[in-house]
Amino acid sequence: MTRTYDPAALDGETLDAVLYDRLNPWGASDAFYLDLVMAADRVLDVGCGTGTLLRRARAEGHAGHLAGLDPDPAMLDQARESDAAEWRLATAAQASWTGEFDLAVMSGNAFQLLLDDAAVHDSLVAIRRALASGGRFAFDTRNPARREWRQWNPDHPYEVTDPAGARLRVHHEASEPDDDGVVTVATVFTGPYWDRPLTASGALRFTEVSDLDRLLAAAGFTVAERYGTWDRDPFHPNDSGSIITIAAA
């Protein structure tokens, strides 16, 4: 059942989750992952968010086992409005399956929410354990060489229409990376419901490709494919906006 939208009662983090699909409309990255999902019988979506990818796959005729997990209750509440997949509230490292999936995906730069090597290692080990022999893990992360965080500032605001039809103003405020590549990010919402802006706080880690490969190898993965665009153009270390990786278990 669809939940009632009451913006005056929301905090910034919950509002960010409620508006996630509006802030991140379907695009080329989603189409890339959908092609992978439709070609696999058993799929695990790690950091599934609102469940958009798996819901779309089921709507387009996927008949196999689809499962999504996410540690954010507000996100998963939205996914659970659909019975398109099995939904679990958990972090990537808490994935408890063994050999049950042919493909795992981690889309939407969700990999960047793993903020240190230990979190990455534990997550990769759990994801690899969830895959059958020969399974693949596809994920993306922003290329630190592009320094995208410098565009996340009040000089680059935008607007989004909320479920009630109101126009909200949105901007970001981001720090420079710390020694581990972690950037703190605040998403700030201004709208007619509040006397002052609501803020959703978070952090993202920007990881060099050499470190990604080291961490993948330590968890038993090998890099099978790597791209720099959603059209599968080769990855260029200094120019590509994304590091798109398909790793084999």
C-alpha atoms as an extended CHARMM CRD file, in Angstrom:
* protein
*
       249  EXT
         1         1  MET       CA              0.0000000000        0.0000000000        0.0000000000  PROA      1               0.0000000000
         2         2  THR       CA              1.3660000000        3.4300000000       -0.9260000000  PROA      2               0.0000000000
         3         3  ARG       CA              2.3180000000        5.4460000000        2.1300000000  PROA      3               0.0000000000
         4         4  THR       CA              0.8810000000        8.9260000000        2.8040000000  PROA      4               0.0000000000
         5         5  TYR       CA              3.2190000000       11.7570000000        1.8390000000  PROA      5               0.0000000000
         6         6  ASP       CA              3.4330000000       14.2580000000        4.7070000000  PROA      6               0.0000000000
         7         7  PRO       CA              6.4260000000       16.5090000000        3.9970000000  PROA      7               0.0000000000
         8         8  ALA       CA              5.9810000000       18.6190000000        7.1110000000  PROA      8               0.0000000000
         9         9  ALA       CA              6.6180000000       15.5230000000        9.2440000000  PROA      9               0.0000000000
        10        10  LEU       CA              9.7690000000       14.3630000000        7.4370000000  PROA      10              0.0000000000
        11        11  ASP       CA             13.4220000000       14.8370000000        8.3040000000  PROA      11              0.0000000000
        12        12  GLY       CA             15.9950000000       15.4710000000        5.5950000000  PROA      12              0.0000000000
        13        13  GLU       CA             17.1980000000       11.8790000000        5.2990000000  PROA      13              0.0000000000
        14        14  THR       CA             13.6760000000       10.4850000000        4.9110000000  PROA      14              0.0000000000
        15        15  LEU       CA             12.7200000000       13.1950000000        2.4070000000  PROA      15              0.0000000000
        16        16  ASP       CA             15.8290000000       12.3420000000        0.3830000000  PROA      16              0.0000000000
        17        17  ALA       CA             14.7320000000        8.6980000000        0.2770000000  PROA      17              0.0000000000
        18        18  VAL       CA             11.1250000000        9.5560000000       -0.6420000000  PROA      18              0.0000000000
        19        19  LEU       CA             12.3240000000       11.7630000000       -3.5060000000  PROA      19              0.0000000000
        20        20  TYR       CA             15.0950000000        9.4190000000       -4.6420000000  PROA      20              0.0000000000
        21        21  ASP       CA             13.4680000000        8.2730000000       -7.8800000000  PROA      21              0.0000000000
        22        22  ARG       CA             12.4990000000       11.8410000000       -8.7630000000  PROA      22              0.0000000000
        23        23  LEU       CA             16.0130000000       13.0700000000       -8.0730000000  PROA      23              0.0000000000
        24        24  ASN       CA             17.5030000000       10.1530000000      -10.0320000000  PROA      24              0.0000000000
        25        25  PRO       CA             15.2190000000        9.4540000000      -13.0220000000  PROA      25              0.0000000000
        26        26  TRP       CA             15.7630000000        6.3890000000      -15.2030000000  PROA      26              0.0000000000
        27        27  GLY       CA             18.7440000000        6.8640000000      -17.4990000000  PROA      27              0.0000000000
        28        28  ALA       CA             21.5690000000        5.2260000000      -19.4270000000  PROA      28              0.0000000000
        29        29  SER       CA             23.1200000000        3.6440000000      -16.3420000000  PROA      29              0.0000000000
        30        30  ASP       CA             19.8270000000        1.9720000000      -15.4280000000  PROA      30              0.0000000000
        31        31  ALA       CA             19.4380000000        0.6350000000      -18.9600000000  PROA      31              0.0000000000
        32        32  PHE       CA             22.9620000000       -0.8010000000      -18.7640000000  PROA      32              0.0000000000
        33        33  TYR       CA             22.1680000000       -2.7320000000      -15.6010000000  PROA      33              0.0000000000
        34        34  LEU       CA             18.7360000000       -3.7820000000      -16.8400000000  PROA      34              0.0000000000
        35        35  ASP       CA             20.3480000000       -5.5040000000      -19.8400000000  PROA      35              0.0000000000
        36        36  LEU       CA             22.5850000000       -7.4600000000      -17.4660000000  PROA      36              0.0000000000
        37        37  VAL       CA             19.6860000000       -8.3800000000      -15.1830000000  PROA      37              0.0000000000
        38        38  MET       CA             17.4680000000       -9.5610000000      -18.0290000000  PROA      38              0.0000000000
        39        39  ALA       CA             20.2540000000      -11.8780000000      -19.2390000000  PROA      39              0.0000000000
        40        40  ALA       CA             20.6660000000      -13.5980000000      -15.8380000000  PROA      40              0.0000000000
        41        41  ASP       CA             18.2780000000      -16.0690000000      -14.1640000000  PROA      41              0.0000000000
        42        42  ARG       CA             19.0910000000      -15.2290000000      -10.5400000000  PROA      42              0.0000000000
        43        43  VAL       CA             19.9760000000      -11.6560000000       -9.5820000000  PROA      43              0.0000000000
        44        44  LEU       CA             20.9510000000       -9.9200000000       -6.3460000000  PROA      44              0.0000000000
        45        45  ASP       CA             20.6840000000       -6.1170000000       -6.2840000000  PROA      45              0.0000000000
        46        46  VAL       CA             23.0200000000       -4.8590000000       -3.5370000000  PROA      46              0.0000000000
        47        47  GLY       CA             21.9730000000       -1.4280000000       -2.3110000000  PROA      47              0.0000000000
        48        48  CYS       CA             18.6910000000       -1.7630000000       -4.1970000000  PROA      48              0.0000000000
        49        49  GLY       CA             17.2870000000        1.5040000000       -2.8440000000  PROA      49              0.0000000000
        50        50  THR       CA             13.6520000000        1.9230000000       -3.8410000000  PROA      50              0.0000000000
        51        51  GLY       CA             13.8120000000       -1.2380000000       -5.9500000000  PROA      51              0.0000000000
        52        52  THR       CA             13.4500000000        0.5100000000       -9.2890000000  PROA      52              0.0000000000
        53        53  LEU       CA             15.7940000000       -1.7800000000      -11.2130000000  PROA      53              0.0000000000
        54        54  LEU       CA             14.2500000000       -5.0690000000      -10.0800000000  PROA      54              0.0000000000
        55        55  ARG       CA             10.7030000000       -3.7610000000      -10.3900000000  PROA      55              0.0000000000
        56        56  ARG       CA             11.4680000000       -2.7330000000      -13.9660000000  PROA      56              0.0000000000
        57        57  ALA       CA             13.0350000000       -6.1220000000      -14.7130000000  PROA      57              0.0000000000
        58        58  ARG       CA              9.9660000000       -7.9610000000      -13.4330000000  PROA      58              0.0000000000
        59        59  ALA       CA              7.6520000000       -5.6790000000      -15.4020000000  PROA      59              0.0000000000
        60        60  GLU       CA              9.6230000000       -6.4680000000      -18.5600000000  PROA      60              0.0000000000
        61        61  GLY       CA              9.1850000000      -10.2000000000      -18.0710000000  PROA      61              0.0000000000
        62        62  HSD       CA             12.0190000000      -11.4540000000      -15.8860000000  PROA      62              0.0000000000
        63        63  ALA       CA             10.7830000000      -14.7730000000      -14.5370000000  PROA      63              0.0000000000
        64        64  GLY       CA             13.6940000000      -15.7870000000      -12.2940000000  PROA      64              0.0000000000
        65        65  HSD       CA             14.7800000000      -15.1440000000       -8.7150000000  PROA      65              0.0000000000
        66        66  LEU       CA             15.2010000000      -11.4410000000       -7.9630000000  PROA      66              0.0000000000
        67        67  ALA       CA             16.4030000000      -10.2360000000       -4.5610000000  PROA      67              0.0000000000
        68        68  GLY       CA             17.3130000000       -6.7940000000       -3.2930000000  PROA      68              0.0000000000
        69        69  LEU       CA             18.9130000000       -5.6510000000       -0.0720000000  PROA      69              0.0000000000
        70        70  ASP       CA             19.4760000000       -2.1870000000        1.3410000000  PROA      70              0.0000000000
        71        71  PRO       CA             20.3990000000       -0.8640000000        4.8010000000  PROA      71              0.0000000000
        72        72  ASP       CA             18.1190000000        2.1900000000        4.5820000000  PROA      72              0.0000000000
        73        73  PRO       CA             14.6240000000        1.4630000000        5.9800000000  PROA      73              0.0000000000
        74        74  ALA       CA             13.0710000000        4.4910000000        4.2320000000  PROA      74              0.0000000000
        75        75  MET       CA             14.3670000000        3.2900000000        0.8690000000  PROA      75              0.0000000000
        76        76  LEU       CA             13.3570000000       -0.3090000000        1.4450000000  PROA      76              0.0000000000
        77        77  ASP       CA              9.8650000000        0.7100000000        2.5740000000  PROA      77              0.0000000000
        78        78  GLN       CA              9.3170000000        2.0070000000       -0.9490000000  PROA      78              0.0000000000
        79        79  ALA       CA             10.7310000000       -1.1520000000       -2.5470000000  PROA      79              0.0000000000
        80        80  ARG       CA              8.4060000000       -3.2700000000       -0.4030000000  PROA      80              0.0000000000
        81        81  GLU       CA              5.3760000000       -1.6180000000       -1.9550000000  PROA      81              0.0000000000
        82        82  SER       CA              6.0500000000       -4.0540000000       -4.8270000000  PROA      82              0.0000000000
        83        83  ASP       CA              6.2290000000       -7.8620000000       -4.7470000000  PROA      83              0.0000000000
        84        84  ALA       CA              8.5580000000       -7.9060000000       -7.7480000000  PROA      84              0.0000000000
        85        85  ALA       CA             11.4370000000       -9.2600000000       -5.6630000000  PROA      85              0.0000000000
        86        86  GLU       CA             12.5300000000      -10.5700000000       -2.2930000000  PROA      86              0.0000000000
        87        87  TRP       CA             13.5030000000       -7.5360000000       -0.2210000000  PROA      87              0.0000000000
        88        88  ARG       CA             15.8610000000       -7.6200000000        2.7830000000  PROA      88              0.0000000000
        89        89  LEU       CA             16.9620000000       -4.8830000000        5.1620000000  PROA      89              0.0000000000
        90        90  ALA       CA             20.7270000000       -5.4230000000        5.4010000000  PROA      90              0.0000000000
        91        91  THR       CA             24.1160000000       -4.0600000000        4.4740000000  PROA      91              0.0000000000
        92        92  ALA       CA             26.1320000000       -5.6350000000        1.7080000000  PROA      92              0.0000000000
        93        93  ALA       CA             28.3910000000       -7.2940000000        4.2890000000  PROA      93              0.0000000000
        94        94  GLN       CA             25.3230000000       -8.8770000000        5.9170000000  PROA      94              0.0000000000
        95        95  ALA       CA             24.2320000000      -10.6650000000        2.7390000000  PROA      95              0.0000000000
        96        96  SER       CA             23.6300000000      -14.2270000000        3.9310000000  PROA      96              0.0000000000
        97        97  TRP       CA             23.1370000000      -16.1640000000        0.6970000000  PROA      97              0.0000000000
        98        98  THR       CA             25.5580000000      -18.8430000000       -0.5020000000  PROA      98              0.0000000000
        99        99  GLY       CA             25.8920000000      -19.6470000000       -4.1950000000  PROA      99              0.0000000000
       100       100  GLU       CA             22.3400000000      -18.5620000000       -5.0080000000  PROA      100             0.0000000000
       101       101  PHE       CA             22.8650000000      -15.9320000000       -7.7210000000  PROA      101             0.0000000000
       102       102  ASP       CA             24.3270000000      -15.7330000000      -11.2080000000  PROA      102             0.0000000000
       103       103  LEU       CA             24.6570000000      -11.9520000000      -11.0860000000  PROA      103             0.0000000000
       104       104  ALA       CA             25.0240000000       -9.3290000000       -8.3880000000  PROA      104             0.0000000000
       105       105  VAL       CA             24.7660000000       -5.6400000000       -9.1980000000  PROA      105             0.0000000000
       106       106  MET       CA             25.5120000000       -2.4990000000       -7.2300000000  PROA      106             0.0000000000
       107       107  SER       CA             24.2530000000        0.4100000000       -9.3180000000  PROA      107             0.0000000000
       108       108  GLY       CA             23.8910000000        4.1510000000       -8.8500000000  PROA      108             0.0000000000
       109       109  ASN       CA             27.3770000000        4.5900000000       -7.3730000000  PROA      109             0.0000000000
       110       110  ALA       CA             26.1890000000        2.7320000000       -4.2670000000  PROA      110             0.0000000000
       111       111  PHE       CA             29.6860000000        1.2540000000       -4.0100000000  PROA      111             0.0000000000
       112       112  GLN       CA             30.8570000000        4.6860000000       -2.8390000000  PROA      112             0.0000000000
       113       113  LEU       CA             28.8650000000        4.2900000000        0.3690000000  PROA      113             0.0000000000
       114       114  LEU       CA             31.4780000000        1.7440000000        1.5080000000  PROA      114             0.0000000000
       115       115  LEU       CA             33.7580000000        4.1940000000        3.2710000000  PROA      115             0.0000000000
       116       116  ASP       CA             36.8760000000        2.1910000000        4.1230000000  PROA      116             0.0000000000
       117       117  ASP       CA             38.8320000000       -0.8680000000        3.0170000000  PROA      117             0.0000000000
       118       118  ALA       CA             37.3580000000       -3.0610000000        5.7440000000  PROA      118             0.0000000000
       119       119  ALA       CA             33.7790000000       -2.2720000000        4.6790000000  PROA      119             0.0000000000
       120       120  VAL       CA             34.6610000000       -2.8950000000        1.0400000000  PROA      120             0.0000000000
       121       121  HSD       CA             36.3960000000       -6.1850000000        1.8290000000  PROA      121             0.0000000000
       122       122  ASP       CA             33.5870000000       -7.5360000000        3.9980000000  PROA      122             0.0000000000
       123       123  SER       CA             31.0060000000       -6.5140000000        1.4040000000  PROA      123             0.0000000000
       124       124  LEU       CA             32.9010000000       -8.0590000000       -1.5040000000  PROA      124             0.0000000000
       125       125  VAL       CA             33.4230000000      -11.3110000000        0.4040000000  PROA      125             0.0000000000
       126       126  ALA       CA             29.6940000000      -11.5580000000        1.1580000000  PROA      126             0.0000000000
       127       127  ILE       CA             28.7510000000      -10.7380000000       -2.4390000000  PROA      127             0.0000000000
       128       128  ARG       CA             31.1790000000      -13.3240000000       -3.8090000000  PROA      128             0.0000000000
       129       129  ARG       CA             29.7940000000      -15.9150000000       -1.3950000000  PROA      129             0.0000000000
       130       130  ALA       CA             26.2780000000      -15.1710000000       -2.6580000000  PROA      130             0.0000000000
       131       131  LEU       CA             27.3150000000      -15.8980000000       -6.2550000000  PROA      131             0.0000000000
       132       132  ALA       CA             27.4080000000      -19.2940000000       -7.8790000000  PROA      132             0.0000000000
       133       133  SER       CA             30.6460000000      -20.4430000000       -9.5120000000  PROA      133             0.0000000000
       134       134  GLY       CA             31.2270000000      -18.3030000000      -12.5700000000  PROA      134             0.0000000000
       135       135  GLY       CA             28.8570000000      -15.6040000000      -11.3380000000  PROA      135             0.0000000000
       136       136  ARG       CA             29.4980000000      -11.9400000000      -12.0350000000  PROA      136             0.0000000000
       137       137  PHE       CA             29.4040000000       -8.7510000000       -9.9840000000  PROA      137             0.0000000000
       138       138  ALA       CA             28.7250000000       -5.4680000000      -11.8240000000  PROA      138             0.0000000000
       139       139  PHE       CA             29.1410000000       -2.0820000000      -10.1310000000  PROA      139             0.0000000000
       140       140  ASP       CA             30.1370000000        1.4960000000      -10.7970000000  PROA      140             0.0000000000
       141       141  THR       CA             31.8840000000        4.2730000000       -8.9240000000  PROA      141             0.0000000000
       142       142  ARG       CA             32.8340000000        7.8140000000       -9.8870000000  PROA      142             0.0000000000
       143       143  ASN       CA             36.3430000000        8.3850000000      -11.1870000000  PROA      143             0.0000000000
       144       144  PRO       CA             38.2560000000       10.4960000000       -8.6190000000  PROA      144             0.0000000000
       145       145  ALA       CA             40.3430000000       12.0400000000      -11.3990000000  PROA      145             0.0000000000
       146       146  ARG       CA             37.2920000000       14.0190000000      -12.5160000000  PROA      146             0.0000000000
       147       147  ARG       CA             36.8200000000       15.6350000000       -9.0670000000  PROA      147             0.0000000000
       148       148  GLU       CA             33.0600000000       15.6720000000       -9.4890000000  PROA      148             0.0000000000
       149       149  TRP       CA             32.5190000000       16.7240000000       -5.8750000000  PROA      149             0.0000000000
       150       150  ARG       CA             33.6710000000       20.2530000000       -6.7850000000  PROA      150             0.0000000000
       151       151  GLN       CA             30.4300000000       20.7120000000       -8.7370000000  PROA      151             0.0000000000
       152       152  TRP       CA             28.3210000000       19.8320000000       -5.6870000000  PROA      152             0.0000000000
       153       153  ASN       CA             27.8710000000       23.3020000000       -4.2300000000  PROA      153             0.0000000000
       154       154  PRO       CA             25.1740000000       25.9760000000       -3.8190000000  PROA      154             0.0000000000
       155       155  ASP       CA             26.1620000000       27.5240000000       -7.1710000000  PROA      155             0.0000000000
       156       156  HSD       CA             24.5910000000       24.5030000000       -8.9250000000  PROA      156             0.0000000000
       157       157  PRO       CA             21.0140000000       24.2690000000       -7.5780000000  PROA      157             0.0000000000
       158       158  TYR       CA             18.1660000000       22.4660000000       -9.2970000000  PROA      158             0.0000000000
       159       159  GLU       CA             14.4860000000       21.8180000000       -8.7250000000  PROA      159             0.0000000000
       160       160  VAL       CA             12.3770000000       18.7190000000       -8.2160000000  PROA      160             0.0000000000
       161       161  THR       CA              8.6040000000       18.3000000000       -8.0960000000  PROA      161             0.0000000000
       162       162  ASP       CA              7.4680000000       16.4130000000       -5.0010000000  PROA      162             0.0000000000
       163       163  PRO       CA              4.5480000000       13.9180000000       -4.8490000000  PROA      163             0.0000000000
       164       164  ALA       CA              2.1490000000       16.7570000000       -3.9190000000  PROA      164             0.0000000000
       165       165  GLY       CA              3.1580000000       18.8350000000       -6.9450000000  PROA      165             0.0000000000
       166       166  ALA       CA              5.2390000000       21.4200000000       -5.0810000000  PROA      166             0.0000000000
       167       167  ARG       CA              8.5390000000       22.6100000000       -6.4830000000  PROA      167             0.0000000000
       168       168  LEU       CA             11.4780000000       22.0730000000       -4.1330000000  PROA      168             0.0000000000
       169       169  ARG       CA             14.8810000000       23.6900000000       -4.5410000000  PROA      169             0.0000000000
       170       170  VAL       CA             17.8340000000       21.3510000000       -4.0430000000  PROA      170             0.0000000000
       171       171  HSD       CA             21.5520000000       21.9400000000       -3.7700000000  PROA      171             0.0000000000
       172       172  HSD       CA             24.5630000000       20.0560000000       -2.4340000000  PROA      172             0.0000000000
       173       173  GLU       CA             27.4640000000       21.0260000000       -0.2130000000  PROA      173             0.0000000000
       174       174  ALA       CA             30.5730000000       18.8400000000       -0.4200000000  PROA      174             0.0000000000
       175       175  SER       CA             33.9810000000       18.7820000000        1.2330000000  PROA      175             0.0000000000
       176       176  GLU       CA             37.3080000000       17.9390000000       -0.3280000000  PROA      176             0.0000000000
       177       177  PRO       CA             38.2950000000       14.2630000000        0.1190000000  PROA      177             0.0000000000
       178       178  ASP       CA             40.0710000000       13.2110000000        3.2810000000  PROA      178             0.0000000000
       179       179  ASP       CA             43.1330000000       10.9550000000        3.2360000000  PROA      179             0.0000000000
       180       180  ASP       CA             40.9120000000        7.9250000000        2.5310000000  PROA      180             0.0000000000
       181       181  GLY       CA             39.1150000000        9.6100000000       -0.3700000000  PROA      181             0.0000000000
       182       182  VAL       CA             35.9320000000       10.2270000000        1.6270000000  PROA      182             0.0000000000
       183       183  VAL       CA             33.8790000000       13.2950000000        0.7030000000  PROA      183             0.0000000000
       184       184  THR       CA             31.1460000000       14.4730000000        3.0720000000  PROA      184             0.0000000000
       185       185  VAL       CA             28.0250000000       15.5430000000        1.1850000000  PROA      185             0.0000000000
       186       186  ALA       CA             24.9420000000       17.4160000000        2.3800000000  PROA      186             0.0000000000
       187       187  THR       CA             21.7930000000       17.5750000000        0.2560000000  PROA      187             0.0000000000
       188       188  VAL       CA             19.7690000000       20.6610000000        1.1540000000  PROA      188             0.0000000000
       189       189  PHE       CA             16.0270000000       20.9740000000        0.3980000000  PROA      189             0.0000000000
       190       190  THR       CA             14.1080000000       24.2510000000        0.4470000000  PROA      190             0.0000000000
       191       191  GLY       CA             10.3420000000       24.2940000000       -0.0550000000  PROA      191             0.0000000000
       192       192  PRO       CA              7.0020000000       25.7600000000        1.0250000000  PROA      192             0.0000000000
       193       193  TYR       CA              6.5010000000       23.3140000000        3.9010000000  PROA      193             0.0000000000
       194       194  TRP       CA              9.4020000000       24.3710000000        6.0960000000  PROA      194             0.0000000000
       195       195  ASP       CA             10.5920000000       27.5710000000        7.7430000000  PROA      195             0.0000000000
       196       196  ARG       CA             14.1770000000       26.4860000000        7.1820000000  PROA      196             0.0000000000
       197       197  PRO       CA             15.8660000000       24.0390000000        4.8020000000  PROA      197             0.0000000000
       198       198  LEU       CA             15.9770000000       20.3160000000        5.4800000000  PROA      198             0.0000000000
       199       199  THR       CA             19.3610000000       18.6350000000        5.1630000000  PROA      199             0.0000000000
       200       200  ALA       CA             20.2880000000       15.0380000000        4.3990000000  PROA      200             0.0000000000
       201       201  SER       CA             23.8850000000       14.3250000000        5.3910000000  PROA      201             0.0000000000
       202       202  GLY       CA             26.0700000000       11.5890000000        3.9840000000  PROA      202             0.0000000000
       203       203  ALA       CA             29.4980000000       10.6150000000        2.7260000000  PROA      203             0.0000000000
       204       204  LEU       CA             30.9490000000        9.0360000000       -0.4150000000  PROA      204             0.0000000000
       205       205  ARG       CA             34.3340000000        7.4420000000       -0.9730000000  PROA      205             0.0000000000
       206       206  PHE       CA             36.2410000000        8.0680000000       -4.2050000000  PROA      206             0.0000000000
       207       207  THR       CA             38.5330000000        5.1150000000       -4.8980000000  PROA      207             0.0000000000
       208       208  GLU       CA             41.3370000000        4.8910000000       -7.4400000000  PROA      208             0.0000000000
       209       209  VAL       CA             41.0130000000        2.0840000000       -9.9710000000  PROA      209             0.0000000000
       210       210  SER       CA             44.2320000000        0.4480000000       -8.7430000000  PROA      210             0.0000000000
       211       211  ASP       CA             42.7600000000        0.2450000000       -5.2470000000  PROA      211             0.0000000000
       212       212  LEU       CA             39.5060000000       -1.1700000000       -6.6000000000  PROA      212             0.0000000000
       213       213  ASP       CA             41.4130000000       -3.9410000000       -8.3390000000  PROA      213             0.0000000000
       214       214  ARG       CA             43.4460000000       -4.6810000000       -5.2090000000  PROA      214             0.0000000000
       215       215  LEU       CA             40.3010000000       -4.9790000000       -3.1140000000  PROA      215             0.0000000000
       216       216  LEU       CA             38.5290000000       -7.1210000000       -5.7150000000  PROA      216             0.0000000000
       217       217  ALA       CA             41.4800000000       -9.5060000000       -5.9020000000  PROA      217             0.0000000000
       218       218  ALA       CA             41.6640000000       -9.8060000000       -2.1230000000  PROA      218             0.0000000000
       219       219  ALA       CA             38.0290000000      -10.9370000000       -2.0950000000  PROA      219             0.0000000000
       220       220  GLY       CA             38.5870000000      -13.5040000000       -4.8580000000  PROA      220             0.0000000000
       221       221  PHE       CA             37.2780000000      -11.5480000000       -7.8460000000  PROA      221             0.0000000000
       222       222  THR       CA             38.9600000000      -10.9770000000      -11.1900000000  PROA      222             0.0000000000
       223       223  VAL       CA             38.1060000000       -8.0460000000      -13.4570000000  PROA      223             0.0000000000
       224       224  ALA       CA             36.3790000000       -9.3800000000      -16.5690000000  PROA      224             0.0000000000
       225       225  GLU       CA             35.2530000000       -6.1070000000      -18.1770000000  PROA      225             0.0000000000
       226       226  ARG       CA             35.7530000000       -2.4130000000      -17.4820000000  PROA      226             0.0000000000
       227       227  TYR       CA             34.1650000000        0.6080000000      -19.1420000000  PROA      227             0.0000000000
       228       228  GLY       CA             34.2280000000        4.3610000000      -18.8310000000  PROA      228             0.0000000000
       229       229  THR       CA             30.7600000000        5.0620000000      -20.2500000000  PROA      229             0.0000000000
       230       230  TRP       CA             27.3480000000        3.3780000000      -20.3050000000  PROA      230             0.0000000000
       231       231  ASP       CA             27.8760000000        2.7760000000      -24.0330000000  PROA      231             0.0000000000
       232       232  ARG       CA             30.7400000000        0.4450000000      -23.0430000000  PROA      232             0.0000000000
       233       233  ASP       CA             33.5040000000        2.7390000000      -24.2480000000  PROA      233             0.0000000000
       234       234  PRO       CA             36.9120000000        1.8760000000      -22.7630000000  PROA      234             0.0000000000
       235       235  PHE       CA             37.8450000000        3.3270000000      -19.3990000000  PROA      235             0.0000000000
       236       236  HSD       CA             40.3420000000        6.2020000000      -19.5950000000  PROA      236             0.0000000000
       237       237  PRO       CA             41.9410000000        7.0190000000      -16.2150000000  PROA      237             0.0000000000
       238       238  ASN       CA             42.0480000000       10.7860000000      -16.6900000000  PROA      238             0.0000000000
       239       239  ASP       CA             38.8800000000       11.3750000000      -18.6890000000  PROA      239             0.0000000000
       240       240  SER       CA             36.1640000000        8.8400000000      -17.9010000000  PROA      240             0.0000000000
       241       241  GLY       CA             33.5010000000       10.0010000000      -15.4740000000  PROA      241             0.0000000000
       242       242  SER       CA             32.7500000000        6.5010000000      -14.2130000000  PROA      242             0.0000000000
       243       243  ILE       CA             34.6550000000        3.3280000000      -13.4230000000  PROA      243             0.0000000000
       244       244  ILE       CA             32.2260000000        0.6140000000      -14.5370000000  PROA      244             0.0000000000
       245       245  THR       CA             33.4040000000       -2.8630000000      -13.5900000000  PROA      245             0.0000000000
       246       246  ILE       CA             32.1580000000       -6.3730000000      -14.2210000000  PROA      246             0.0000000000
       247       247  ALA       CA             34.0740000000       -8.8070000000      -12.0260000000  PROA      247             0.0000000000
       248       248  ALA       CA             34.0120000000      -12.6180000000      -12.1740000000  PROA      248             0.0000000000
       249       249  ALA       CA             33.7330000000      -14.8030000000       -9.0840000000  PROA      249             0.0000000000
